[in-house]
CSV table of C-alpha atoms and ligand atoms in Angstrom, one decimal:
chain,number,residue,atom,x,y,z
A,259,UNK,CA,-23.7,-2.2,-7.2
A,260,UNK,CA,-25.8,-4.0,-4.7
A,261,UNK,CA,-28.5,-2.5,-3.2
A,262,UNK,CA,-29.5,-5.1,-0.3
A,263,UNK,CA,-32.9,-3.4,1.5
A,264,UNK,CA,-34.5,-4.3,-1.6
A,265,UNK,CA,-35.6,-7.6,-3.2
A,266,UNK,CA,-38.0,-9.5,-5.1
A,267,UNK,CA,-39.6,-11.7,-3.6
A,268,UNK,CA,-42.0,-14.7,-4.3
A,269,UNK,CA,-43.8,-17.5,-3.4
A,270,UNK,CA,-43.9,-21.7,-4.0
A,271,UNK,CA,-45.9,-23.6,-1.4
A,272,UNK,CA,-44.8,-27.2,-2.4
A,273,UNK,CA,-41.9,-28.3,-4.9
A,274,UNK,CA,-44.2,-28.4,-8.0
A,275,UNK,CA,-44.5,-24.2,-7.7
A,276,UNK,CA,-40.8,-24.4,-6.4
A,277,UNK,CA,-39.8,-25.2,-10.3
A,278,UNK,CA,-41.6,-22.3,-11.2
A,279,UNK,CA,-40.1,-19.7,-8.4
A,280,UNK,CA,-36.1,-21.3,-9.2
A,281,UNK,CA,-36.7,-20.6,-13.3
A,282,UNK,CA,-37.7,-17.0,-12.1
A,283,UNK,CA,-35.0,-16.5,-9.9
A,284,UNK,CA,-32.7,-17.8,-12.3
A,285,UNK,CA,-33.9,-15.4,-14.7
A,286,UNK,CA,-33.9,-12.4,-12.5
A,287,UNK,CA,-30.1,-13.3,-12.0
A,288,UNK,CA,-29.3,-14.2,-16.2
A,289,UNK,CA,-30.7,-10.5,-16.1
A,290,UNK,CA,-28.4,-9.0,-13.6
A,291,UNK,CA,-30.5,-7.8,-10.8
A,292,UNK,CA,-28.8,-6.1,-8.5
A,293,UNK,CA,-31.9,-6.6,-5.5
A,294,UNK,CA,-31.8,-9.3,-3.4
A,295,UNK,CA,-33.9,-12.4,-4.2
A,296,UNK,CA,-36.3,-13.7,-1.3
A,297,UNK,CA,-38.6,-16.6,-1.5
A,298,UNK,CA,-41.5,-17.4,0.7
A,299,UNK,CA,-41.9,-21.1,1.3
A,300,UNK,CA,-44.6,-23.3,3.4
A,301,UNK,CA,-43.6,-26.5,5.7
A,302,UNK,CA,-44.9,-28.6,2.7
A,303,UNK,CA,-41.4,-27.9,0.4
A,304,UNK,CA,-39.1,-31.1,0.4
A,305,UNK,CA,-36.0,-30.4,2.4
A,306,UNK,CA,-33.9,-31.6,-0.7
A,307,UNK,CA,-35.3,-29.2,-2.5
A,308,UNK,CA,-34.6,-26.4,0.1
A,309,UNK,CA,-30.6,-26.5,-0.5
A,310,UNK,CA,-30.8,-25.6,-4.3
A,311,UNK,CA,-33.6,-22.9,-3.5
A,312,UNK,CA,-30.9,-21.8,-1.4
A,313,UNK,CA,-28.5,-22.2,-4.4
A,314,UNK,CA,-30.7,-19.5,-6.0
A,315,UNK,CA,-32.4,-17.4,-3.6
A,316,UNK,CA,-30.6,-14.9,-1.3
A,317,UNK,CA,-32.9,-16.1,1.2
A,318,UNK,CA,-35.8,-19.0,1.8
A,319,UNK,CA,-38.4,-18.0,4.6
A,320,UNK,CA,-40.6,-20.5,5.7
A,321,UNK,CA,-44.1,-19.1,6.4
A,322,UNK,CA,-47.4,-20.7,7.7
A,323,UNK,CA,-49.6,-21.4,5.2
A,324,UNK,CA,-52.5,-18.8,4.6
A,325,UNK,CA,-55.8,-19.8,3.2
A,326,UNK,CA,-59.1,-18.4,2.1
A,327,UNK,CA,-61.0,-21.5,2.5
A,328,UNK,CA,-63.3,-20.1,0.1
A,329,UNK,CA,-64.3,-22.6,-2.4
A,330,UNK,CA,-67.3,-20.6,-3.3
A,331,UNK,CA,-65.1,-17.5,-4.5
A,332,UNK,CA,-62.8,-19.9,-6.0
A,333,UNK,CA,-64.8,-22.0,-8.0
A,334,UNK,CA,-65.8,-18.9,-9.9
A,335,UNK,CA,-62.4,-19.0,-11.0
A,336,UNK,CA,-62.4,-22.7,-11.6
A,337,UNK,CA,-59.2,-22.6,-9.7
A,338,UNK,CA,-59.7,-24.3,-6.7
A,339,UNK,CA,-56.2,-24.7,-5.3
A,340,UNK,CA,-56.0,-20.9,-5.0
A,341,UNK,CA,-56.8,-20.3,-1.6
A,342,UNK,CA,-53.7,-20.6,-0.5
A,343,UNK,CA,-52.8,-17.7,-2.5
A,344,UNK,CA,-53.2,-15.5,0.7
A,345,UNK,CA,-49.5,-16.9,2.0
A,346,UNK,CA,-48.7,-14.5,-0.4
A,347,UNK,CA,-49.8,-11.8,2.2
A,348,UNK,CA,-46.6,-12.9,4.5
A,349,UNK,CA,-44.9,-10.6,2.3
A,350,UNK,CA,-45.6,-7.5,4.1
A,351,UNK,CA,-43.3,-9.3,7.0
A,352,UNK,CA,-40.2,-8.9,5.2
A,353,UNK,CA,-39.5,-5.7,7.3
A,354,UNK,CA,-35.7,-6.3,6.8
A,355,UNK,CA,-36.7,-4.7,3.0
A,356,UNK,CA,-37.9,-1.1,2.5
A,357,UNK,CA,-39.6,-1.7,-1.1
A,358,UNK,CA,-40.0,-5.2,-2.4
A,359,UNK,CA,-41.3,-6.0,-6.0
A,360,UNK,CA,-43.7,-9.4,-5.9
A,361,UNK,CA,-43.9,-11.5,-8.4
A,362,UNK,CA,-45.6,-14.9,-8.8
A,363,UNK,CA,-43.6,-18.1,-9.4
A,364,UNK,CA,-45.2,-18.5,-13.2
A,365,UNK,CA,-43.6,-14.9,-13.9
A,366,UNK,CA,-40.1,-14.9,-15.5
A,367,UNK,CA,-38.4,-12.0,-16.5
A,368,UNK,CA,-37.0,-11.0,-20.1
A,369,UNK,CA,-34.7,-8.1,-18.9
A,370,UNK,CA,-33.4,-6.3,-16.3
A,371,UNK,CA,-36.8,-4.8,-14.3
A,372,UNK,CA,-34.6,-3.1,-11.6
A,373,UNK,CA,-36.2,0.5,-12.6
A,374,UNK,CA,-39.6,-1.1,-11.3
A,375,UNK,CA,-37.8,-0.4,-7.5
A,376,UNK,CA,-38.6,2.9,-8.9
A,377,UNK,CA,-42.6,3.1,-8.2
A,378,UNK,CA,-44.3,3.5,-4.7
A,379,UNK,CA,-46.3,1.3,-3.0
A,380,UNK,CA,-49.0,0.0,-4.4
A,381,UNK,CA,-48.0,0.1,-8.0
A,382,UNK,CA,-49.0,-3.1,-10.2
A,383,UNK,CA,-50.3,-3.5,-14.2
A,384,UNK,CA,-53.8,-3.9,-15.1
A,385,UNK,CA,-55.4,-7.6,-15.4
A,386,UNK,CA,-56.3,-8.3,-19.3
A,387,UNK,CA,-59.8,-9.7,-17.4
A,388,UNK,CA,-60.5,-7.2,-15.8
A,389,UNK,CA,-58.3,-3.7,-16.4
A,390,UNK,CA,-60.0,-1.4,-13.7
A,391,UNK,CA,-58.5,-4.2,-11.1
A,392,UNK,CA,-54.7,-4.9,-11.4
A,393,UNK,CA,-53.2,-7.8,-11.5
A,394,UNK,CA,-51.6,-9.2,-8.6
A,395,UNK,CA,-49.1,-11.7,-10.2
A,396,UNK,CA,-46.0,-8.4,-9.9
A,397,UNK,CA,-46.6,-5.5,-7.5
A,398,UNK,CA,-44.7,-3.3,-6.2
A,399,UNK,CA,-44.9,-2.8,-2.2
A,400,UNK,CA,-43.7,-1.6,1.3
A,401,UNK,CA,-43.1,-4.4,3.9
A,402,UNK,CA,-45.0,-3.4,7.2
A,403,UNK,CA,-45.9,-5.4,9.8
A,404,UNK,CA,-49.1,-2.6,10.2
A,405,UNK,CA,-50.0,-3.5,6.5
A,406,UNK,CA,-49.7,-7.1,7.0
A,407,UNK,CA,-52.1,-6.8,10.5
A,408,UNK,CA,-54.9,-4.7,8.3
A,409,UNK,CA,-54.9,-6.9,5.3
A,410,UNK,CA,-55.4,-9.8,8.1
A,411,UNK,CA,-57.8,-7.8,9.7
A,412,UNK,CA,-59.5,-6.6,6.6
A,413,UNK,CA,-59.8,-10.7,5.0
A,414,UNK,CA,-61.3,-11.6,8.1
A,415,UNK,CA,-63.9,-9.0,8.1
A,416,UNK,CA,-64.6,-9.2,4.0
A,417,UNK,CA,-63.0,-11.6,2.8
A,418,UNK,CA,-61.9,-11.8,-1.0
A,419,UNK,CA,-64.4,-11.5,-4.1
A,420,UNK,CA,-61.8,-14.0,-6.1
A,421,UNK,CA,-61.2,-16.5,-2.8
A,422,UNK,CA,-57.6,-15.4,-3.6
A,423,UNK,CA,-55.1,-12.4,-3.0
A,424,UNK,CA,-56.1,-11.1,-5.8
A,425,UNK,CA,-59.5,-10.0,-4.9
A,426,UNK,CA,-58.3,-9.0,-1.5
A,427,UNK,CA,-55.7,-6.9,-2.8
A,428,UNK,CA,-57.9,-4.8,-5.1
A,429,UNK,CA,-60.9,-4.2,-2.4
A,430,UNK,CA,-57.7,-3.2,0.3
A,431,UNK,CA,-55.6,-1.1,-2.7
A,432,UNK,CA,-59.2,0.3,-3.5
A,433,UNK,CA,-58.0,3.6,-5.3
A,434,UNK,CA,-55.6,1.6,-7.6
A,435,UNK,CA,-58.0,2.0,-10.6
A,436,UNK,CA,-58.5,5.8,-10.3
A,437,UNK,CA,-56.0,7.8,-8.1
A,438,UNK,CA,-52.4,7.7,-9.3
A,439,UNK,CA,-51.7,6.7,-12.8
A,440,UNK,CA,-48.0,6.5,-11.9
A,441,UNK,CA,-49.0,3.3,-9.7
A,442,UNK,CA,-50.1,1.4,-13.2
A,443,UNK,CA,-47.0,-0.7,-14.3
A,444,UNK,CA,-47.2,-0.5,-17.6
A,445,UNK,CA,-48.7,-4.4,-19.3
A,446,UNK,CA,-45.4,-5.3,-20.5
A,447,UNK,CA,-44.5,-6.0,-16.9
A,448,UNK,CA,-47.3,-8.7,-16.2
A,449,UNK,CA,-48.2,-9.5,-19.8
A,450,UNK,CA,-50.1,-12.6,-19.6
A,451,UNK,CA,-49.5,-15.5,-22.2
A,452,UNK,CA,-53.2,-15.9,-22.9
A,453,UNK,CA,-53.9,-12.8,-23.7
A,454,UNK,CA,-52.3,-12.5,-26.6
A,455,UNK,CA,-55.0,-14.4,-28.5
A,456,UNK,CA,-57.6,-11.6,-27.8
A,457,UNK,CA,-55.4,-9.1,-28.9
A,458,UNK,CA,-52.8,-10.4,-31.5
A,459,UNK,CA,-52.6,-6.9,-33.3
A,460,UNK,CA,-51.4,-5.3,-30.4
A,461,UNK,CA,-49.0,-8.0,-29.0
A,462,UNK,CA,-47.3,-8.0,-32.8
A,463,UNK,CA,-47.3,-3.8,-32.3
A,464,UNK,CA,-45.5,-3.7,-28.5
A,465,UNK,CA,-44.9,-7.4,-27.4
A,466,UNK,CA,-41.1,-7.0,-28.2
A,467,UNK,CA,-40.9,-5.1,-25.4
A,468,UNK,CA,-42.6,-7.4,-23.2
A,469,UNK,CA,-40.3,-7.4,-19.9
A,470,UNK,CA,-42.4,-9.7,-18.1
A,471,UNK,CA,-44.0,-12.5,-18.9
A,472,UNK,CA,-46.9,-14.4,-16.7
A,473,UNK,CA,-47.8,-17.7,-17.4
A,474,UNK,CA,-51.5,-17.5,-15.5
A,475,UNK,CA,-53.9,-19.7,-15.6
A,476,UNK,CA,-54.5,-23.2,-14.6
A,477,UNK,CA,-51.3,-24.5,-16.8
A,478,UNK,CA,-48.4,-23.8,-16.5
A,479,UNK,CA,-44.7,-24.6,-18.0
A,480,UNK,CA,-44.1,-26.9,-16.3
A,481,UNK,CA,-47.0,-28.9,-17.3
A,482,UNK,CA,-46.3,-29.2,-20.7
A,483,UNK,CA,-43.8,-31.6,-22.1
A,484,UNK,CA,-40.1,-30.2,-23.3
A,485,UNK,CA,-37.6,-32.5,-25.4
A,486,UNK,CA,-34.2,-32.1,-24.5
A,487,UNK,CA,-32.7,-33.2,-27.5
A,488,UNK,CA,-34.4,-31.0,-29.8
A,489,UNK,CA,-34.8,-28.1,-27.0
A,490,UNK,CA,-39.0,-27.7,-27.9
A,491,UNK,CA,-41.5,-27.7,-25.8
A,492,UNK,CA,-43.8,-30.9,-27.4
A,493,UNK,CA,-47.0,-29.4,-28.9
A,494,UNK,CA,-50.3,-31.6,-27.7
A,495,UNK,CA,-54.2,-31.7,-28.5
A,496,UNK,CA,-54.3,-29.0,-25.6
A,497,UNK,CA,-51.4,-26.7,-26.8
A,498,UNK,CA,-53.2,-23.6,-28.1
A,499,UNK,CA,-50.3,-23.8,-30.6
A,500,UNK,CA,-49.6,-20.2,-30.9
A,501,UNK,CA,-46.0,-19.4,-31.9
A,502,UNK,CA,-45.7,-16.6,-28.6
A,503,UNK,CA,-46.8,-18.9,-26.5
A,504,UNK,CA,-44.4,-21.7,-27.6
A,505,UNK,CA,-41.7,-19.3,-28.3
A,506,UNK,CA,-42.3,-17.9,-24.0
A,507,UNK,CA,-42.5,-21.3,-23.2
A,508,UNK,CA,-39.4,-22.4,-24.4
A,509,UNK,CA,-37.8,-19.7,-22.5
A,510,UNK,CA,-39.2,-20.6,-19.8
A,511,UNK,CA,-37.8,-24.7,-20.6
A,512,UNK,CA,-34.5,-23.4,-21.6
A,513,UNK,CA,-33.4,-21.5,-18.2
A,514,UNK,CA,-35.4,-24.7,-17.0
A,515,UNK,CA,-33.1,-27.3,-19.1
A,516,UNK,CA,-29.6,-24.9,-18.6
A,517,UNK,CA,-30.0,-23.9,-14.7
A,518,UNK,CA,-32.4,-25.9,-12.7
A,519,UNK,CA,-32.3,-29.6,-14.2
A,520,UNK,CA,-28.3,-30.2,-13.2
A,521,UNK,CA,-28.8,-29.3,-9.7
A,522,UNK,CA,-32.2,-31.0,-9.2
A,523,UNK,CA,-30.4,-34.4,-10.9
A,524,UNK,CA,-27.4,-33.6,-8.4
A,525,UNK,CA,-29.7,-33.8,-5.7
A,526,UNK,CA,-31.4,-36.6,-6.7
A,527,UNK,CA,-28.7,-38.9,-7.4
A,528,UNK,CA,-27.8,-37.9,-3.6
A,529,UNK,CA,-30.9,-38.7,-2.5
A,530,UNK,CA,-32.1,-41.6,-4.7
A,531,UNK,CA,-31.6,-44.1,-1.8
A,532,UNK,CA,-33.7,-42.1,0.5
A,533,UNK,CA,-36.9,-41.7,-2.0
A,534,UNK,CA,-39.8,-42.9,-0.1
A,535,UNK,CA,-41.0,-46.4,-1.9
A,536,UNK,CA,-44.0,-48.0,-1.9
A,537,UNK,CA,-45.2,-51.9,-3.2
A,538,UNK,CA,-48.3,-52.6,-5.1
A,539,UNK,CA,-48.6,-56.5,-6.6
A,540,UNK,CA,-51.0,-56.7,-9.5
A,541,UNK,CA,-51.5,-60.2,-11.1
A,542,UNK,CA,-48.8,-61.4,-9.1
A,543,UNK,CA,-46.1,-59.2,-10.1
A,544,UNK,CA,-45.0,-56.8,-7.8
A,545,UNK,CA,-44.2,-53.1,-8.6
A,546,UNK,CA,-42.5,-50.6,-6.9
A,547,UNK,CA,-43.1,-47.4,-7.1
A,548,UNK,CA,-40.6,-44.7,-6.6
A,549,UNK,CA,-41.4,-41.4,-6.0
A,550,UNK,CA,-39.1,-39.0,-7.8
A,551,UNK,CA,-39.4,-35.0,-8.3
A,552,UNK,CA,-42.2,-33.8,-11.3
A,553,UNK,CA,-39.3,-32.5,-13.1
A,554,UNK,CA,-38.4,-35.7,-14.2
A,555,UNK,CA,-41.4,-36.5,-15.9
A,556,UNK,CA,-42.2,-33.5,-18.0
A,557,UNK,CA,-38.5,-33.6,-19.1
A,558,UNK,CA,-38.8,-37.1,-20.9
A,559,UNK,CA,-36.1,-37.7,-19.0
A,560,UNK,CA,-34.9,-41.9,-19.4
A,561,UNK,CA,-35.1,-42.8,-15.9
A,562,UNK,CA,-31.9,-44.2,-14.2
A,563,UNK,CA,-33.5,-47.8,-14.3
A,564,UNK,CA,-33.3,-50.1,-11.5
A,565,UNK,CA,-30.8,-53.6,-11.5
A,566,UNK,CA,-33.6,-55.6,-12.8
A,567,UNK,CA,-33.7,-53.9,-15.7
A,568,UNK,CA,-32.7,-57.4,-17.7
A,569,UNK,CA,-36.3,-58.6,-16.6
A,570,UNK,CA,-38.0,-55.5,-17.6
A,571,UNK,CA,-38.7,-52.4,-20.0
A,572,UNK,CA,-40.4,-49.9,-18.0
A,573,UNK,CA,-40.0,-46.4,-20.1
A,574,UNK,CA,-42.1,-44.6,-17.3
A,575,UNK,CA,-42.1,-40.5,-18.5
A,576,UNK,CA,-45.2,-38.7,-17.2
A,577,UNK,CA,-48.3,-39.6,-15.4
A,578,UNK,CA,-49.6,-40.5,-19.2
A,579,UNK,CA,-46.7,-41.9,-20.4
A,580,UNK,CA,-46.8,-44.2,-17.6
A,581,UNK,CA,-50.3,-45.2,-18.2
A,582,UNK,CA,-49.1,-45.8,-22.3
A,583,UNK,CA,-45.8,-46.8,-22.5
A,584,UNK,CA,-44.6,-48.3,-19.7
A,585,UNK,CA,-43.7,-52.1,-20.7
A,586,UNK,CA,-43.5,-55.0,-18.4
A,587,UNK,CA,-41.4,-58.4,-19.3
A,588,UNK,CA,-43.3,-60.6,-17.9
A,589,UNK,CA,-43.0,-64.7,-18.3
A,590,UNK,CA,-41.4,-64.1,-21.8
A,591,UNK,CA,-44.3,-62.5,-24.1
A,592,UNK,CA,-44.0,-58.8,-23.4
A,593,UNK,CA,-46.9,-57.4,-21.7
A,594,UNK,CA,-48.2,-54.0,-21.8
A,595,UNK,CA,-49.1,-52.0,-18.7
A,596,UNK,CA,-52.2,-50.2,-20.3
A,597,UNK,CA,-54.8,-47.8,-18.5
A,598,UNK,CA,-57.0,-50.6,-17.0
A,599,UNK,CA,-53.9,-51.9,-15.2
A,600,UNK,CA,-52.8,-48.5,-13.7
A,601,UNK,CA,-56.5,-47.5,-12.7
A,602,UNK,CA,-56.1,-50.7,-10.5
A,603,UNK,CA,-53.0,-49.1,-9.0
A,604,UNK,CA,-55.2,-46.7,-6.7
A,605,UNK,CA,-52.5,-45.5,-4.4
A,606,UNK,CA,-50.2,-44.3,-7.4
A,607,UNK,CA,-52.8,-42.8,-9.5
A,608,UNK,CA,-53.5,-40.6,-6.3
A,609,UNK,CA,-50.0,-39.5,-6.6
A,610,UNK,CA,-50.1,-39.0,-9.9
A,611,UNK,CA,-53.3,-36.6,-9.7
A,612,UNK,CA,-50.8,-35.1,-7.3
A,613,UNK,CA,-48.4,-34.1,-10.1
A,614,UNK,CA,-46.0,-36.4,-9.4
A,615,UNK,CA,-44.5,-38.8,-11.3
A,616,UNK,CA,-42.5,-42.1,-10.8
A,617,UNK,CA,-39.5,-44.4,-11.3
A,618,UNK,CA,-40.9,-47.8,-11.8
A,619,UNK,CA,-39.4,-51.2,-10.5
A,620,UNK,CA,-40.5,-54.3,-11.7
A,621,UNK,CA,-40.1,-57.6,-10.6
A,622,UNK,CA,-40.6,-60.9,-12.1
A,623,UNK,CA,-42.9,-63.6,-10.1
A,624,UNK,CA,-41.0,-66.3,-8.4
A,625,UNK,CA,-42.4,-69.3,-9.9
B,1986,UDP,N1,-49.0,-20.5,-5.4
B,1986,UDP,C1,-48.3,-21.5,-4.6
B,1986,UDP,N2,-48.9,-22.7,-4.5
B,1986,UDP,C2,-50.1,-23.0,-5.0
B,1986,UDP,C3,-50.8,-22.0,-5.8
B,1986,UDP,C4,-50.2,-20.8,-6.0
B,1986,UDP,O1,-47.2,-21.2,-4.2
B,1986,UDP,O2,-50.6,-24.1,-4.8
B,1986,UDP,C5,-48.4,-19.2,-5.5
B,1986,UDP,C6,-47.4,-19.1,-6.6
B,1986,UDP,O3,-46.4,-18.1,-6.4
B,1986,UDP,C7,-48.3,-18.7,-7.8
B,1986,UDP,C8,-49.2,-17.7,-7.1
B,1986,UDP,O4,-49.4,-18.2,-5.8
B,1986,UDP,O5,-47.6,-18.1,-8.9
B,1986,UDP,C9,-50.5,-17.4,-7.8
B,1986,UDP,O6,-51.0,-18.6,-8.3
B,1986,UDP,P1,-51.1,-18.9,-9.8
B,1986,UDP,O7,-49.9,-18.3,-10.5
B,1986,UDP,O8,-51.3,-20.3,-10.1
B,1986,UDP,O9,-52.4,-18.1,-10.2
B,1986,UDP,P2,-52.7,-17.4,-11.7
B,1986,UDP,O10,-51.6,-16.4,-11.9
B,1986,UDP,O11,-52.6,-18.5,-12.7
B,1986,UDP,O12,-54.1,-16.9,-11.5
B,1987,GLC,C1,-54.8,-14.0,-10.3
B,1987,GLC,C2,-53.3,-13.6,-10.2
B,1987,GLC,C3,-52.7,-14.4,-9.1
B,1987,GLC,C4,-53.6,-14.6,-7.9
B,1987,GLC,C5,-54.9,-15.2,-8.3
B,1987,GLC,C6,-55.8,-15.4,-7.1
B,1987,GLC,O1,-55.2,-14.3,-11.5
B,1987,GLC,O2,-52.6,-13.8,-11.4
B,1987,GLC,O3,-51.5,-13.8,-8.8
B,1987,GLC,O4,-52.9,-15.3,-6.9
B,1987,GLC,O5,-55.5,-14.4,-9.2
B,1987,GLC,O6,-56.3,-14.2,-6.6
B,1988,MN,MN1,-49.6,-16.5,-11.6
């Protein structure tokens, strides 16, 4: 049975975070939930990308953008880029819903988490940081425009001691730590991937029944590299190389791989012709450089190669791959396109700092 004044609801404001919000909807619906699903999106989401988040989401809401501005706060964190974390606040607008359930685009579910409709307003799980604050990656609340006017009110006047929601949350929610027990979600409904290192007794004693897992901090699933043929996510100098986290991340890469991949390659082979493109020439050779959706890059994913693919070899994968592997055919000898070269390509490695990655053309020089 439906129940439609409820949902859960997240956030993604641009397409890289968008990958992250469709694998949690997806899983919310491989699990059955019988809420809506909303998603809160900014004007900086590809439109492309809007019709499969539609695919997905019972509804797509675009929203201004709210930020903190506070790079002070922030850079405590050493997370910059979360200022904009206070668009999450737009969810106390959603006065269509009587009781939502949040819950960050890294989250993804592991089972049905419909019983969590069950708690009051404010009701969310400890942070493994810092447990007398909660975590605001999943929280339970009430949508009220009056809410949404005194957490405005209340940022303005004290801002946030994270730069984030987070910090804004627990001064508003100020009892959370000491006045109702029943408004602490139990940790298996925010259980945080990293966490597990500082406590591996106690994940091997409860983490089978981890509902929810969070994928916080500064990297995310969709930042490592996952082989489609042998369906694992690719282990690197910087993969902490526990077996939970690999095993959550494959999860996460499987829905990814099953769900998300055929409609966002649907898309873009509508779309292909309409990709913005943009022309660099380096030592006479000139390269164009396609911009295509991250997706394709962390997927090592063959690009569909241009016509002139009997003059070249580009095997262009991910922003390093790119800068390692790409091959040019150039005046017979085959040349490699090392890191000196790409460095040279300013406007492309901005992009690439960007997250995104690219289809590469490459054409011979006239002689
Ligand atoms: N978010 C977003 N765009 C951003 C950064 C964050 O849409 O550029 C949203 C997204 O829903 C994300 C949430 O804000 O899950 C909180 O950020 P994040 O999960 O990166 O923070 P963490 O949980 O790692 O502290
Ligand atoms: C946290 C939360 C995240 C929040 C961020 C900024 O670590 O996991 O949801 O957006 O801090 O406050
Ligand atoms: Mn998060």
């Amino acid at each position: 049975m439906s129940v439609t004044d409820q949902a859960f609801v997240t956030l993604a404001t641009n397409d890289v975070y968008c990958q992250g919000a469709l694998v949690l909807g997806q899983s919310l619906r491989n699990h059955r939930t019988s809420r809506k699903l909303a998603l809160l999106i900014t004007p900086e989401v590809s439109s492309g990308l809007r019709s499969i988040l539609r695919s997905v989401f019972d509804e797509v809401i675009e929203v201004n953008v709210l930020d903190s501005a506070d790079s002070v706060h922030l850079a405590l964190m050493q997370r910059p880029e979360l200022g904009v974390t206070f668009t999450k606040l737009h969810c106390w607008t959603l006065t269509h819903y009587s009781k939502c359930v949040f819950m960050d685009a890294d989250t993804l579910v592991l089972c049905n988490v419909d019983e969590l409709f069950d708690r009051e307003e404010f009701s969310a799980a400890p942070d493994s940081g810092w447990p007398d604050c909660f975590n605001s990656g999943v929280f339970v609340f009430r949508p009220s425009l009056k809410t949404y006017n005194l957490l405005l009110q209340f940022a303005a006047e004290h801002g946030s001691f994270d730069g984030g929601d987070q910090g804004l949350l627990n001064s508003f929610f100020s009892s959370w730590a000491t006045a109702d027990i029943g408004k602490h979600l139990p940790f298996l409904y925010n259980l945080s991937t990293s966490v597990v290192y500082t406590y591996i007794p106690a994940f091997n004693h409860f983490g089978r029944d981890a509902k929810v897992v969070h994928f916080l901090g500064a990297r995310k699933p969709w930042n490592y590299k996952y082989d489609l043929q042998t369906k694992k996510v690719m282990q690197d100098g910087t993969t902490d190389g526990s077996l939970h986290q690999l095993s959550f991340l494959s999860l996460w890469w499987n829905i990814y791989s099953a769900s998300i991949l055929p409609l966002l390659e649907n898309l873009q082979k509508m779309e292909d012709s309409e990709f913005e493109e943009c022309k660099h020439t380096f030592n006479g050779v000139e390269i164009t450089l396609k911009k295509v959706s991250p997706f394709v890059a962390n997927s090592l994913q063959m690009p569909v190669l241009p016509e002139q693919i009997d003059e070249v070899h580009p095997v262009a994968c991910s922003p390093e791959e790119l800068a390692l592997e790409a091959w040019l055919y150039f005046s017979n000898p085959y040349v490699k396109l090392n890191k000196a070269v790409l460095t040279s390509i300013s406007l492309s490695l901005t992009d690439l700092q960007n997250n995104l990655s690219f289809l590469l053309h490459f054409r011979k020089p006239r002689n």
